[in-house]
Short mmCIF file of C-alpha atoms in Angstrom, two decimals:
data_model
loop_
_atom_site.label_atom_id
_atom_site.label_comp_id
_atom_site.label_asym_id
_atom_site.label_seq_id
_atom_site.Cartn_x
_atom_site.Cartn_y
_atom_site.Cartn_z
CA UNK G 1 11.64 20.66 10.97
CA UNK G 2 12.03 23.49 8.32
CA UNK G 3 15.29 24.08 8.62
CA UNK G 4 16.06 20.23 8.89
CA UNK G 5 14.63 20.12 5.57
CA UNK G 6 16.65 23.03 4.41
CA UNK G 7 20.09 21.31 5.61
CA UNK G 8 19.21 18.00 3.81
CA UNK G 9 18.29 19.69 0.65
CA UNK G 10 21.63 21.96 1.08
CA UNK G 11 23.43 18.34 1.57
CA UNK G 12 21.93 16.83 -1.53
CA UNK G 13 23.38 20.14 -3.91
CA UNK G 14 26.66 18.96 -2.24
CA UNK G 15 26.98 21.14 0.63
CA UNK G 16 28.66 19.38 3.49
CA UNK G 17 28.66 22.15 5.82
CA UNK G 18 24.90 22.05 6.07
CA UNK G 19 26.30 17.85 7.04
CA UNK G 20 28.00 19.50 9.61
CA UNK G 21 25.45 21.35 11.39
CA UNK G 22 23.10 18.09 11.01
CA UNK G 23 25.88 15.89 12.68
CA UNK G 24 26.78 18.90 15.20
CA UNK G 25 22.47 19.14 16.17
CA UNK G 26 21.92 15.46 16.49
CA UNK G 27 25.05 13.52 17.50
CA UNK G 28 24.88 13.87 21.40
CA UNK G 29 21.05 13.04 21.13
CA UNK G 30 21.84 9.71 19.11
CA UNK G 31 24.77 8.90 21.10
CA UNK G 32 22.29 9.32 24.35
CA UNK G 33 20.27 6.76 22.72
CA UNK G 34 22.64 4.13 21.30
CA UNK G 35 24.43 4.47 24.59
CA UNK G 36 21.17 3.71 26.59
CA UNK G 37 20.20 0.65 24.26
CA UNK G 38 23.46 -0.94 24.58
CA UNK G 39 25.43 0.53 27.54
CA UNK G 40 28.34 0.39 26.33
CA UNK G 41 30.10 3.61 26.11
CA UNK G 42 33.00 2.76 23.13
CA UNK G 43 30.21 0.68 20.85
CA UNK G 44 27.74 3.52 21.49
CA UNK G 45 30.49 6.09 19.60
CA UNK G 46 31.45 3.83 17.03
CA UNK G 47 27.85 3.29 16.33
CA UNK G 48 26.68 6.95 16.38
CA UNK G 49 29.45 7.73 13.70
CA UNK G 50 28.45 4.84 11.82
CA UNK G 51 24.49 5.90 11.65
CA UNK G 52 25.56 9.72 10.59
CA UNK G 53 27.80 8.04 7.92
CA UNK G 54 25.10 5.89 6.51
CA UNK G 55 22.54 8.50 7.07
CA UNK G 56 24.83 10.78 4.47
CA UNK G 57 25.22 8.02 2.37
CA UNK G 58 21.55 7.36 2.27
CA UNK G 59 19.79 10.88 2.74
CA UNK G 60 17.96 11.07 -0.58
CA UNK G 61 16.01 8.34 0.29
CA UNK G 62 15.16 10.52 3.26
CA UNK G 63 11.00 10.27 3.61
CA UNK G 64 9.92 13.93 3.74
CA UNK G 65 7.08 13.25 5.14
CA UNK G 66 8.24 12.52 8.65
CA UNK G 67 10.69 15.03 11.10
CA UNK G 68 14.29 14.12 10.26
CA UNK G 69 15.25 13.43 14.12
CA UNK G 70 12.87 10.59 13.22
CA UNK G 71 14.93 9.11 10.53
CA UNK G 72 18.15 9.18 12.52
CA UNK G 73 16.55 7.76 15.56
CA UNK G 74 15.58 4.70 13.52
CA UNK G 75 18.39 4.14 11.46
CA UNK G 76 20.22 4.36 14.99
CA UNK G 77 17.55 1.88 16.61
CA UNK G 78 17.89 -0.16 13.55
CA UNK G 79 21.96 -0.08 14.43
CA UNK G 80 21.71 -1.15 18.11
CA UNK G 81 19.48 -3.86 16.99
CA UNK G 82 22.38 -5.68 15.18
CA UNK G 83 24.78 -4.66 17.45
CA UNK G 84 22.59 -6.66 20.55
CA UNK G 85 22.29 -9.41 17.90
CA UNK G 86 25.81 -9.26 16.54
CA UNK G 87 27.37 -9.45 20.22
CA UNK G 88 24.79 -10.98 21.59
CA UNK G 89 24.16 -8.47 24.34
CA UNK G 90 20.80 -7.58 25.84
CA UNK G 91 20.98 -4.39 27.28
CA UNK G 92 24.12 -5.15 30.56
CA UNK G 93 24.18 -1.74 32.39
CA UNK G 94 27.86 -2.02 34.35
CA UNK G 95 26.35 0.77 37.05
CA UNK G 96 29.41 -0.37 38.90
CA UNK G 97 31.74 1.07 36.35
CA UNK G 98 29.54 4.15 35.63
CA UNK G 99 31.77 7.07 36.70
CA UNK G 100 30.27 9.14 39.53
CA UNK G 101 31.79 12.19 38.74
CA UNK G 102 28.08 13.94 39.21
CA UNK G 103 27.66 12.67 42.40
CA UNK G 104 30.36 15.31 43.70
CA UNK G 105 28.93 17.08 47.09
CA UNK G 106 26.67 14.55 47.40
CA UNK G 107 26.39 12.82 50.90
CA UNK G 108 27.60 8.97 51.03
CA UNK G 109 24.13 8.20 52.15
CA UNK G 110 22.41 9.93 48.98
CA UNK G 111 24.65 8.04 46.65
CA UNK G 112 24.24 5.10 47.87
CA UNK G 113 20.32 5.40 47.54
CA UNK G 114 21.04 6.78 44.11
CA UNK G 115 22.34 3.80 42.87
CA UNK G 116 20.09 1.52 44.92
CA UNK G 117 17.56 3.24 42.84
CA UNK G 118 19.86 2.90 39.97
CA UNK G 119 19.98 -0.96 40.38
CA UNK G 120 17.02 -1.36 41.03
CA UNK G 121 15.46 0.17 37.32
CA UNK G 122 18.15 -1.77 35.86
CA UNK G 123 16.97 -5.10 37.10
CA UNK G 124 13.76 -3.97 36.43
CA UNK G 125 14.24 -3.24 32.53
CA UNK G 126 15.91 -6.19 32.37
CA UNK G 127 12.53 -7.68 32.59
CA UNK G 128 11.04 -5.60 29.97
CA UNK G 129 10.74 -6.55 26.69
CA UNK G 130 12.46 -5.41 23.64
CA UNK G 131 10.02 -2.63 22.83
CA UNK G 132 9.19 -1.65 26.31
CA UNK G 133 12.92 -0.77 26.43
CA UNK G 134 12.83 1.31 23.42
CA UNK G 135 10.02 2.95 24.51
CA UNK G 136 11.47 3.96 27.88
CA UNK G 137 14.93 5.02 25.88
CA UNK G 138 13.37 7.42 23.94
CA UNK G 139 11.19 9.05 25.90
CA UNK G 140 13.44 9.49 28.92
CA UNK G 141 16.89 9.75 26.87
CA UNK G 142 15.82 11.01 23.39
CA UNK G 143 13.40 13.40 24.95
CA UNK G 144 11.55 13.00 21.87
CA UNK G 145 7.31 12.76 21.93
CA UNK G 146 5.12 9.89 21.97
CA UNK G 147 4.30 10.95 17.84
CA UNK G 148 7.78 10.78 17.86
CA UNK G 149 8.21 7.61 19.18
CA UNK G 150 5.38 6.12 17.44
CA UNK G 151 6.80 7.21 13.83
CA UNK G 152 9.84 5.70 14.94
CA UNK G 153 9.11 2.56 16.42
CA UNK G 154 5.97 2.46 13.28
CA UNK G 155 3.45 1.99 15.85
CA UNK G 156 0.69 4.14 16.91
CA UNK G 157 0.73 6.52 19.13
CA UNK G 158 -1.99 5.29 21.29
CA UNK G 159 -0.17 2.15 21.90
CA UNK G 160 2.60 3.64 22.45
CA UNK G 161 1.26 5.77 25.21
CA UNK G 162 -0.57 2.65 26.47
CA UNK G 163 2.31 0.61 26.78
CA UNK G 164 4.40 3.05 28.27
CA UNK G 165 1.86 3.68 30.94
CA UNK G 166 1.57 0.10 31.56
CA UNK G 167 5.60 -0.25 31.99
CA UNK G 168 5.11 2.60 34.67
CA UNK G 169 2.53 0.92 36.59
CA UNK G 170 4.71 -2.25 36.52
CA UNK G 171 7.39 -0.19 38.21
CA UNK G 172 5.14 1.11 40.65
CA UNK G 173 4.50 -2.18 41.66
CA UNK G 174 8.00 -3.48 41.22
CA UNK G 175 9.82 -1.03 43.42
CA UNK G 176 6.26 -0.98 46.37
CA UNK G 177 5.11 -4.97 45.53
CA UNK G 178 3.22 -4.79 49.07
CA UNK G 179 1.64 -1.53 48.16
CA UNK G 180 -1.42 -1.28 46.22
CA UNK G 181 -2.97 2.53 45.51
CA UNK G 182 -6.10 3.65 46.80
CA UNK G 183 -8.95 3.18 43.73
CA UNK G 184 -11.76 5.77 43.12
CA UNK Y 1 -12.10 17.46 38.18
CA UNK Y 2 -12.73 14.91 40.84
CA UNK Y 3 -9.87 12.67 42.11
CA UNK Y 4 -11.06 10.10 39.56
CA UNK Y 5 -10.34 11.94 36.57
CA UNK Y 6 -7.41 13.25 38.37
CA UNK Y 7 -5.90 9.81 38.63
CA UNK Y 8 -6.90 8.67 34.98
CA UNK Y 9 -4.98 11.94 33.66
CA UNK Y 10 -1.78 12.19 35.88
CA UNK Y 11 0.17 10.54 33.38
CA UNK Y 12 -0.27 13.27 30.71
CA UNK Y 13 -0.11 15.94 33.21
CA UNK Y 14 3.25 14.42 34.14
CA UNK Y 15 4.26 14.19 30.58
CA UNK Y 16 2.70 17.76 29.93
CA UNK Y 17 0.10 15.96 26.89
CA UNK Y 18 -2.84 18.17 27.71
CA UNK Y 19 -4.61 21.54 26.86
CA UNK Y 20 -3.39 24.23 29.30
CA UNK Y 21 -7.19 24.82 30.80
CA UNK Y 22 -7.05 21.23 31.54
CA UNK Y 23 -3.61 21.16 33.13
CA UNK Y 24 -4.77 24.33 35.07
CA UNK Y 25 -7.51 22.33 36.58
CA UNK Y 26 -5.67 19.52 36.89
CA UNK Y 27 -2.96 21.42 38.86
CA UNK Y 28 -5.78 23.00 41.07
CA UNK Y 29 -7.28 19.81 41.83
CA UNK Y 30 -3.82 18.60 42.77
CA UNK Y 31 -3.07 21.84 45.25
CA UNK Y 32 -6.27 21.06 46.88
CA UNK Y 33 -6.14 16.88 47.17
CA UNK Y 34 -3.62 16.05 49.57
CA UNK Y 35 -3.93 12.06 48.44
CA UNK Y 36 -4.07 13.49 44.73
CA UNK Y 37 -0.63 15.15 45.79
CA UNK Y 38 0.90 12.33 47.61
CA UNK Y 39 0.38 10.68 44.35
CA UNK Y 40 1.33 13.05 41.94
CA UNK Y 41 5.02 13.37 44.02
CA UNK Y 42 5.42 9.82 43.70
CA UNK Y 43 4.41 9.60 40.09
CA UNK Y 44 6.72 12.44 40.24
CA UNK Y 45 10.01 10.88 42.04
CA UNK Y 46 9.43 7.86 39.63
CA UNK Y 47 9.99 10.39 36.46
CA UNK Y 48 12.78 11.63 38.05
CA UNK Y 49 14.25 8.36 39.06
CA UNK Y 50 13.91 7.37 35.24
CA UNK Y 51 15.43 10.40 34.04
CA UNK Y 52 18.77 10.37 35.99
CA UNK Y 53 19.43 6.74 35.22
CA UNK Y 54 18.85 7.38 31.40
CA UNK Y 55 20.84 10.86 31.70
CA UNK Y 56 24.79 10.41 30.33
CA UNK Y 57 26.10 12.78 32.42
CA UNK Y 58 28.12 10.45 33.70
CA UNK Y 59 29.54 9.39 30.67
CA UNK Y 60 32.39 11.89 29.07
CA UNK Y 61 31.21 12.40 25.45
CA UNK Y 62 33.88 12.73 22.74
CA UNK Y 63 32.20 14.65 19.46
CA UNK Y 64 33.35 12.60 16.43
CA UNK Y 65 32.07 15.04 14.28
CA UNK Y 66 35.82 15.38 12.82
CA UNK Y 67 35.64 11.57 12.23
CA UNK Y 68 32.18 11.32 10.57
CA UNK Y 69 32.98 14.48 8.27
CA UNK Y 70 36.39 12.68 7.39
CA UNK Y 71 34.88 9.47 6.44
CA UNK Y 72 32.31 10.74 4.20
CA UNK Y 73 32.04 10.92 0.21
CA UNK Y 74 32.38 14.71 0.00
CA UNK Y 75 31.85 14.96 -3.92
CA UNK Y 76 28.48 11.58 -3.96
CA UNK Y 77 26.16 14.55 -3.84
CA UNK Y 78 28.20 16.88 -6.23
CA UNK Y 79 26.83 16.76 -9.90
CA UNK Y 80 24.86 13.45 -8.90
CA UNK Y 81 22.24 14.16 -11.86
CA UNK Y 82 21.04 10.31 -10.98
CA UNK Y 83 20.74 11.32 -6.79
CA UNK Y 84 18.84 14.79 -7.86
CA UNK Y 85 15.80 13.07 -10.37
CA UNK Y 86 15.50 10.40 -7.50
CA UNK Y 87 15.38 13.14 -5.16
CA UNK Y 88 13.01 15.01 -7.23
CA UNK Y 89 11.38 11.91 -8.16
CA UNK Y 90 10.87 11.14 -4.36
CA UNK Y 91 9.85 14.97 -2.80
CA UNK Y 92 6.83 14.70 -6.24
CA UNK Y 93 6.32 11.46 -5.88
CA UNK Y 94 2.42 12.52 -4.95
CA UNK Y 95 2.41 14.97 -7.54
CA UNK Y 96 3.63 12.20 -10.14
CA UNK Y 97 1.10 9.27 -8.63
CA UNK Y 98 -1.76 11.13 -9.23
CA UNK Y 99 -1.11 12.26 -12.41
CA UNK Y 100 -0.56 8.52 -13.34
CA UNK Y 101 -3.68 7.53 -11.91
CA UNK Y 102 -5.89 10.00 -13.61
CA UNK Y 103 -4.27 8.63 -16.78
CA UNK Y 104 -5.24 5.21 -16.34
CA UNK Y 105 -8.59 6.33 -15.39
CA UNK Y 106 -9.03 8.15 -18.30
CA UNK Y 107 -7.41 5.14 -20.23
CA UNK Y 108 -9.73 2.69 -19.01
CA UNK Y 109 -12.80 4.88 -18.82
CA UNK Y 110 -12.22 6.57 -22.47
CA UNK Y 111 -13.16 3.45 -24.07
CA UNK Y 112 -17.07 3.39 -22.27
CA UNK Y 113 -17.94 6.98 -22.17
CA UNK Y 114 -19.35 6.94 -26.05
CA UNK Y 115 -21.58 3.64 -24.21
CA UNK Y 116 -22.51 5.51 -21.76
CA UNK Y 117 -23.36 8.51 -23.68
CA UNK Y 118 -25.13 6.12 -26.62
CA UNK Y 119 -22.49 7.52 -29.07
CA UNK Y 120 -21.24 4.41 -30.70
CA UNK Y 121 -21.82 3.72 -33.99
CA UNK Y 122 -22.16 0.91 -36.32
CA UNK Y 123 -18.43 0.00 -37.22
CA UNK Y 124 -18.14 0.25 -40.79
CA UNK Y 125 -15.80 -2.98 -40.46
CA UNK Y 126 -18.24 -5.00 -39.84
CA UNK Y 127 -18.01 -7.24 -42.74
CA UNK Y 128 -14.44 -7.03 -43.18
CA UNK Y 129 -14.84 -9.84 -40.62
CA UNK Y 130 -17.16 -11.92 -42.47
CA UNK Y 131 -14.75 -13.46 -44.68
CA UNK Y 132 -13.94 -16.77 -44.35
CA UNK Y 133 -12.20 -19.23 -46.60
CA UNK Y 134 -14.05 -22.61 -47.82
CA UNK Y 135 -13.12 -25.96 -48.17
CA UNK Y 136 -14.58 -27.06 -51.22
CA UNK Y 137 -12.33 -29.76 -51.51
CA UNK Y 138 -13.77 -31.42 -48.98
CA UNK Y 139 -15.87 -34.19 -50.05
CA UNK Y 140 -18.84 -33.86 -46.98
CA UNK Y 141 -18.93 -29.64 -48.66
CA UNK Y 142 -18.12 -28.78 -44.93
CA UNK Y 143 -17.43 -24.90 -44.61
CA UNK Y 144 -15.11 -24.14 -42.73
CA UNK Y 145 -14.98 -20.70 -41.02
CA UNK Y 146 -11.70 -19.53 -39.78
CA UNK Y 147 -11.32 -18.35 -35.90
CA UNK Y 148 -10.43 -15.03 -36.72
CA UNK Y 149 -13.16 -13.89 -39.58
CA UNK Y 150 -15.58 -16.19 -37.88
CA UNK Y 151 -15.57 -15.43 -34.61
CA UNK Y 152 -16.95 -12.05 -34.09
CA UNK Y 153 -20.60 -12.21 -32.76
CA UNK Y 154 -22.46 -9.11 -31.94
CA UNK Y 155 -25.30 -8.71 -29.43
CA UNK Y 156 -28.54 -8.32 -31.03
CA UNK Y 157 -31.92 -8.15 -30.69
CA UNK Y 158 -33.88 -10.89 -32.33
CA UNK Y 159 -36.60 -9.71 -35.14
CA UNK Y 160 -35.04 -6.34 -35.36
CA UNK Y 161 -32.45 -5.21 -37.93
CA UNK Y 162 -29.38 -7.11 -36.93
CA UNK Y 163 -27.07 -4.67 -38.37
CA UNK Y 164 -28.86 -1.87 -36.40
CA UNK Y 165 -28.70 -3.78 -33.19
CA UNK Y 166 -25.36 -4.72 -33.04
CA UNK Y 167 -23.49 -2.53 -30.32
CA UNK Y 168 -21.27 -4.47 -28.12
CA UNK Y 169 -18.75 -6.17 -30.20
CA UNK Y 170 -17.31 -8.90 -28.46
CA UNK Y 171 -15.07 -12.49 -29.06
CA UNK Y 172 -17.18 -15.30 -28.85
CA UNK Y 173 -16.96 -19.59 -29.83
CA UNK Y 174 -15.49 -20.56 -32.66
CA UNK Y 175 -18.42 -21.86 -34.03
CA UNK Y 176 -18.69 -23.14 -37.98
CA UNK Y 177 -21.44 -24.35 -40.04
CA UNK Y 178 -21.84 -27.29 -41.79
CA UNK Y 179 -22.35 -26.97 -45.56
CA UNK Y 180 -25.00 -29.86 -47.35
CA UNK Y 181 -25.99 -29.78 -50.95
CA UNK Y 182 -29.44 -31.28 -50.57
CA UNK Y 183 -31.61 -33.28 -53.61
CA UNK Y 184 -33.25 -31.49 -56.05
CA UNK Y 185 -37.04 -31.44 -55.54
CA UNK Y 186 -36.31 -31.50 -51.45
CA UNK Y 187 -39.18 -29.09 -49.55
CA UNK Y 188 -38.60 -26.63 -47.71
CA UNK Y 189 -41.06 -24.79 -45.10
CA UNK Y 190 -39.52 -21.35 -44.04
CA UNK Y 191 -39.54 -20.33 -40.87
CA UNK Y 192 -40.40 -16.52 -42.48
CA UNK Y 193 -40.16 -16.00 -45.76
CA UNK Y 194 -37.28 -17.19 -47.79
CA UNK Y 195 -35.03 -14.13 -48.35
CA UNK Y 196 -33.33 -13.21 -51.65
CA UNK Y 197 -29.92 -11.84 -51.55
CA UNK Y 198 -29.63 -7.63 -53.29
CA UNK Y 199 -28.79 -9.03 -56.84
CA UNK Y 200 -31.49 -11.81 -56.40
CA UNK Y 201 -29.25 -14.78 -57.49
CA UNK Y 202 -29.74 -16.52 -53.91
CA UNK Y 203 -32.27 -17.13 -51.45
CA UNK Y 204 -32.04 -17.95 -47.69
CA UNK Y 205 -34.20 -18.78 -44.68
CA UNK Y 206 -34.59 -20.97 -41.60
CA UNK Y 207 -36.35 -23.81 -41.76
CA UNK Y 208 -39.82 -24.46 -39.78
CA UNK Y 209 -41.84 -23.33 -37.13
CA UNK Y 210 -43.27 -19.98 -35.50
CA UNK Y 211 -41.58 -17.17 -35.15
CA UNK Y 212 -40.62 -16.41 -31.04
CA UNK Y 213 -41.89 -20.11 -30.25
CA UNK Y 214 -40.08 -23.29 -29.18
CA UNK Y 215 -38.49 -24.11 -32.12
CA UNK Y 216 -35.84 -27.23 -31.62
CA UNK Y 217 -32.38 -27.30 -33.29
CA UNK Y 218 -33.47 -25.52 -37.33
CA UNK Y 219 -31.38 -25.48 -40.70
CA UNK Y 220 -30.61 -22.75 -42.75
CA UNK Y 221 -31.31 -23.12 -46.67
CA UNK Y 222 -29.62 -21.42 -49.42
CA UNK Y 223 -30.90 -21.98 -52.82
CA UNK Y 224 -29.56 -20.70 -56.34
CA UNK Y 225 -32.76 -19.14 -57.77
CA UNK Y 226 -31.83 -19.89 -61.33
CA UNK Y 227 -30.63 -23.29 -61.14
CA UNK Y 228 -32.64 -24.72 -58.00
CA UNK Y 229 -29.44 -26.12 -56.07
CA UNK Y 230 -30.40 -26.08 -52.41
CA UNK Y 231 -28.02 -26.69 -49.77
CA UNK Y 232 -28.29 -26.83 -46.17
CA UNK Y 233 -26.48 -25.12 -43.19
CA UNK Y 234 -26.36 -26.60 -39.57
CA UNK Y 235 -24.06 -25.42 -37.23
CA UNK Y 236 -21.12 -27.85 -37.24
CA UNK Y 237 -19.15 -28.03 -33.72
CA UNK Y 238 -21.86 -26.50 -31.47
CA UNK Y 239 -20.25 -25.62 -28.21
CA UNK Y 240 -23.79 -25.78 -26.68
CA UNK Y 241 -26.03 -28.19 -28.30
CA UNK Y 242 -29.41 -26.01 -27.64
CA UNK Y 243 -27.59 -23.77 -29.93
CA UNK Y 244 -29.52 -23.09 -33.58
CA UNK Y 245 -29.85 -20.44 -36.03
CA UNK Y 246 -33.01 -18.58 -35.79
CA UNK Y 247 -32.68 -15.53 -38.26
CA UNK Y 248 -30.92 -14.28 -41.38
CA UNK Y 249 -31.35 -11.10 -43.10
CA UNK Y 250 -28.82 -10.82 -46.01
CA UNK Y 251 -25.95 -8.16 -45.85
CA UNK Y 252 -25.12 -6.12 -48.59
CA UNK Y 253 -22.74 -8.34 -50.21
CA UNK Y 254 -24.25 -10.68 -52.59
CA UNK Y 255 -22.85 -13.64 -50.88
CA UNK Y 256 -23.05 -13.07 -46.98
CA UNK Y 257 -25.52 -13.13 -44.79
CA UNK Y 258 -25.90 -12.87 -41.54
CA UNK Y 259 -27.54 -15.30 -38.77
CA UNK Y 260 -28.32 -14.96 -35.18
CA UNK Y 261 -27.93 -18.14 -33.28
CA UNK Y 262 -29.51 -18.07 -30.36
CA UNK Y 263 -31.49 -21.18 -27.89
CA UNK Y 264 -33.60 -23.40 -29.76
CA UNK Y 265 -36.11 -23.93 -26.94
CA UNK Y 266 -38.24 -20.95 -25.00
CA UNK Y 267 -38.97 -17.98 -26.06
CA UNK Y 268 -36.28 -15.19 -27.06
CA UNK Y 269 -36.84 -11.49 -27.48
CA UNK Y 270 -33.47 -10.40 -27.40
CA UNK Y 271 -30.23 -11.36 -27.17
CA UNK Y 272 -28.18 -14.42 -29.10
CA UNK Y 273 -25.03 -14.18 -31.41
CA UNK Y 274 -24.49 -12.52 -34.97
CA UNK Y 275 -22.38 -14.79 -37.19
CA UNK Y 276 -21.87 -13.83 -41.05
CA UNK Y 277 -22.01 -17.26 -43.14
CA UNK Y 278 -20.50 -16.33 -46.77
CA UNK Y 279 -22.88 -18.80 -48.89
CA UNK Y 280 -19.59 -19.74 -50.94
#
């Protein structure tokens, strides 16, 4: 976070290669999560660029206070959200046109269970709500902590950690309906 | 650990949210449950399910570092004296809050500390209040007593010095006396005494009654001591109509003195209004 800090400060005297090394530490983690909020691989680019241009534009308004990962995950939620309302598109994984370039050496059998599986989460955060979603982006494609995710999303951690729990246990029961675990 | 806790906490232990003695036990518990286990792996494969569908590595990323670096302002930061006292203004902006709120404290409690501490004293301006214009003209001799000399009244305490009583200064009604030259020969019963002004050309006092008893709505009376002219005072647009004058003392100037008006029934030991009445 330190050195964050140091970059942005650099960036406000007018030093763009500190911009540089900002862009170069945090544009693969935003594009991870502006491609996993709107699947779309083209809008996901165009919008990462976009959020590191505003984010330059605006970083003296920059809130101190909270890790800068923080900021450029919610300008870049803020981003996808008028994207999905612009285009009117809620969250249409093509898992059919995903390339399956990792599944090299993998049997026929195993990839066809993979994307079984894969079909099957996507149906199943198609049910989720809006948050729900975001909360299951970042934490499984931003990597980033529930304090994290709570100072993004400007919701407390507890109910962050609640909800996400919850969406869990809804899977659990969405992928075994018939199955109900043992209680203690 | 028992498998109850084990279950409770398998979400943080998945998630790696713990202390590292609990997670130890946690882990132990789990080598040693086989159901706890069975669980955990699932919990486990539902992680990792999660976790490969929100991976990219399918997806060929393209760096547009190049672009982004292209498209931005290169010189908005560069001798932005504007950006830099924002910035500054922003990274302080604790620094500068508290500062301003310890001012306005000390702006709004400055004015109460010599109250609190009993350090106020009598302002000397007391009378430069007190004067008022008169109508003479008119033909009912009706005083009339400007808003701004007439309405200062000061808290008091009845059948003490008025002068030395009066701390709290405040804005009060507008209220104005009514001025009455009465017949020569008409009696008067004093509430006190009557009162003659420092050079002893006037004399003042309310009419009637007991002192600190129910009294009813009183008069003041002014008479010239050298040619007998009385006149009579009553208070002339009385916001309250309980409202009556109940003691004068005479200031220092000839031709002023002061009244407390206070309620004209019960009995009042402190409190009512200071007005100064110029006899003029």
């Amino acid at each position: 976070m330190e050195e964050d800090l140091k970059l942005v400060d650099q960036v406000l005297k007018g030093n763009i290669d500190s911009f540089n090394i900002l862009v170069n530490k945090y544009e693969l983690s935003i594009f991870k999560f502006t491609y996993n909020m709107i699947r779309d691989k083209e809008a996901a680019e165009d919008i990462t660029q976009e959020v590191f241009i505003i984010v330059y534009k605006k970083i003296y308004t920059y809130n101190r206070e909270y890790k800068f990962s923080s900021w450029l995950f919610q300008v870049a939620r803020n981003k996808c959200i008028d994207f999905m309302r612009k285009y009117k598109r809620v969250y249409e994984a093509n898992i059919e046109d995903e390339k399956t370039s990792c599944s090299k050496g993998i049997s026929p059998e195993a990839m066809a269970e993979l994307r079984e599986t894969k079909k099957e989460i996507q149906t199943f955060i198609n049910t989720l709500e809006e948050l729900d979603r975001e909360i299951l982006v970042l934490r499984y494609s931003g990597e980033v902590t529930f304090i994290e995710i709570a100072s993004i999303l400007n919701i407390n951690k507890a109910t962050i950690k609640r909800r996400y729990y919850k969406i869990r246990e809804r899977y659990r029961d969405f992928i075994s309906p018939n199955e109900t675990r043992c209680k203690i | 650990m028992n498998c109850d806790t084990f279950h409770r906490k398998i979400e943080d232990l998945l998630d790696e949210d713990c202390l590292m003695d609990f997670k130890n036990s946690m882990e132990e518990h789990r080598d040693n449950c086989a159901s706890c286990k069975a669980i955990y792996e699932e919990e486990l494969e539902i992680q990792k399910d999660f976790k490969e569908f929100f991976s990219i590595k399918d997806i060929e990323f393209k760096s547009s570092r190049t672009e982004i670096i292209n498209a931005i302002n290169k010189n908005q930061y560069k001798n932005n004296y504007l950006i830099q006292i924002y910035t500054h203004l922003n990274r302080h902006k604790n620094r500068y809050m508290t500062c301003a709120a310890a001012f306005i404290m000390l702006f709004l409690v400055a004015p109460n500390i010599s109250k609190l501490f009993g350090f106020e004293q009598l302002n000397s301006d007391l009378f430069k209040f007190s004067s008022f214009k008169s109508s003479s003209s008119s033909a009912s001799a009706t005083t009339s007593m400007p808003s701004q000399d007439l309405a200062m009244s000061y808290d008091s305490g009845l059948g003490n010095s008025a002068v030395a009583k009066s701390n709290n200064v405040q804005e009060t009604n507008n209220i104005t006396f009514k001025k009455l030259e009465m017949d020569r020969g008409y009696k008067v019963i004093p509430r006190d005494t009557w009162k003659t002004s420092s050079n002893g050309k006037y004399s003042a006092c309310v009419d009637g009654g007991t002192k600190n008893t129910v009294l009813g709505i009183r008069k003041i009376y002014v008479k010239e001591n050298t040619t007998e002219k009385l006149w009579s005072f009553t208070i002339n647009n009385n916001l309250d109509p309980l409202n009556t004058p109940l003691f004068l003392e005479w200031s220092q100037k000839d031709k002023m003195f002061m009244v407390i008006v206070g309620k004209a029934t019960g009995t009042i030991t402190e409190g009512g209004d200071i007005y100064v009445l110029n006899v003029d």
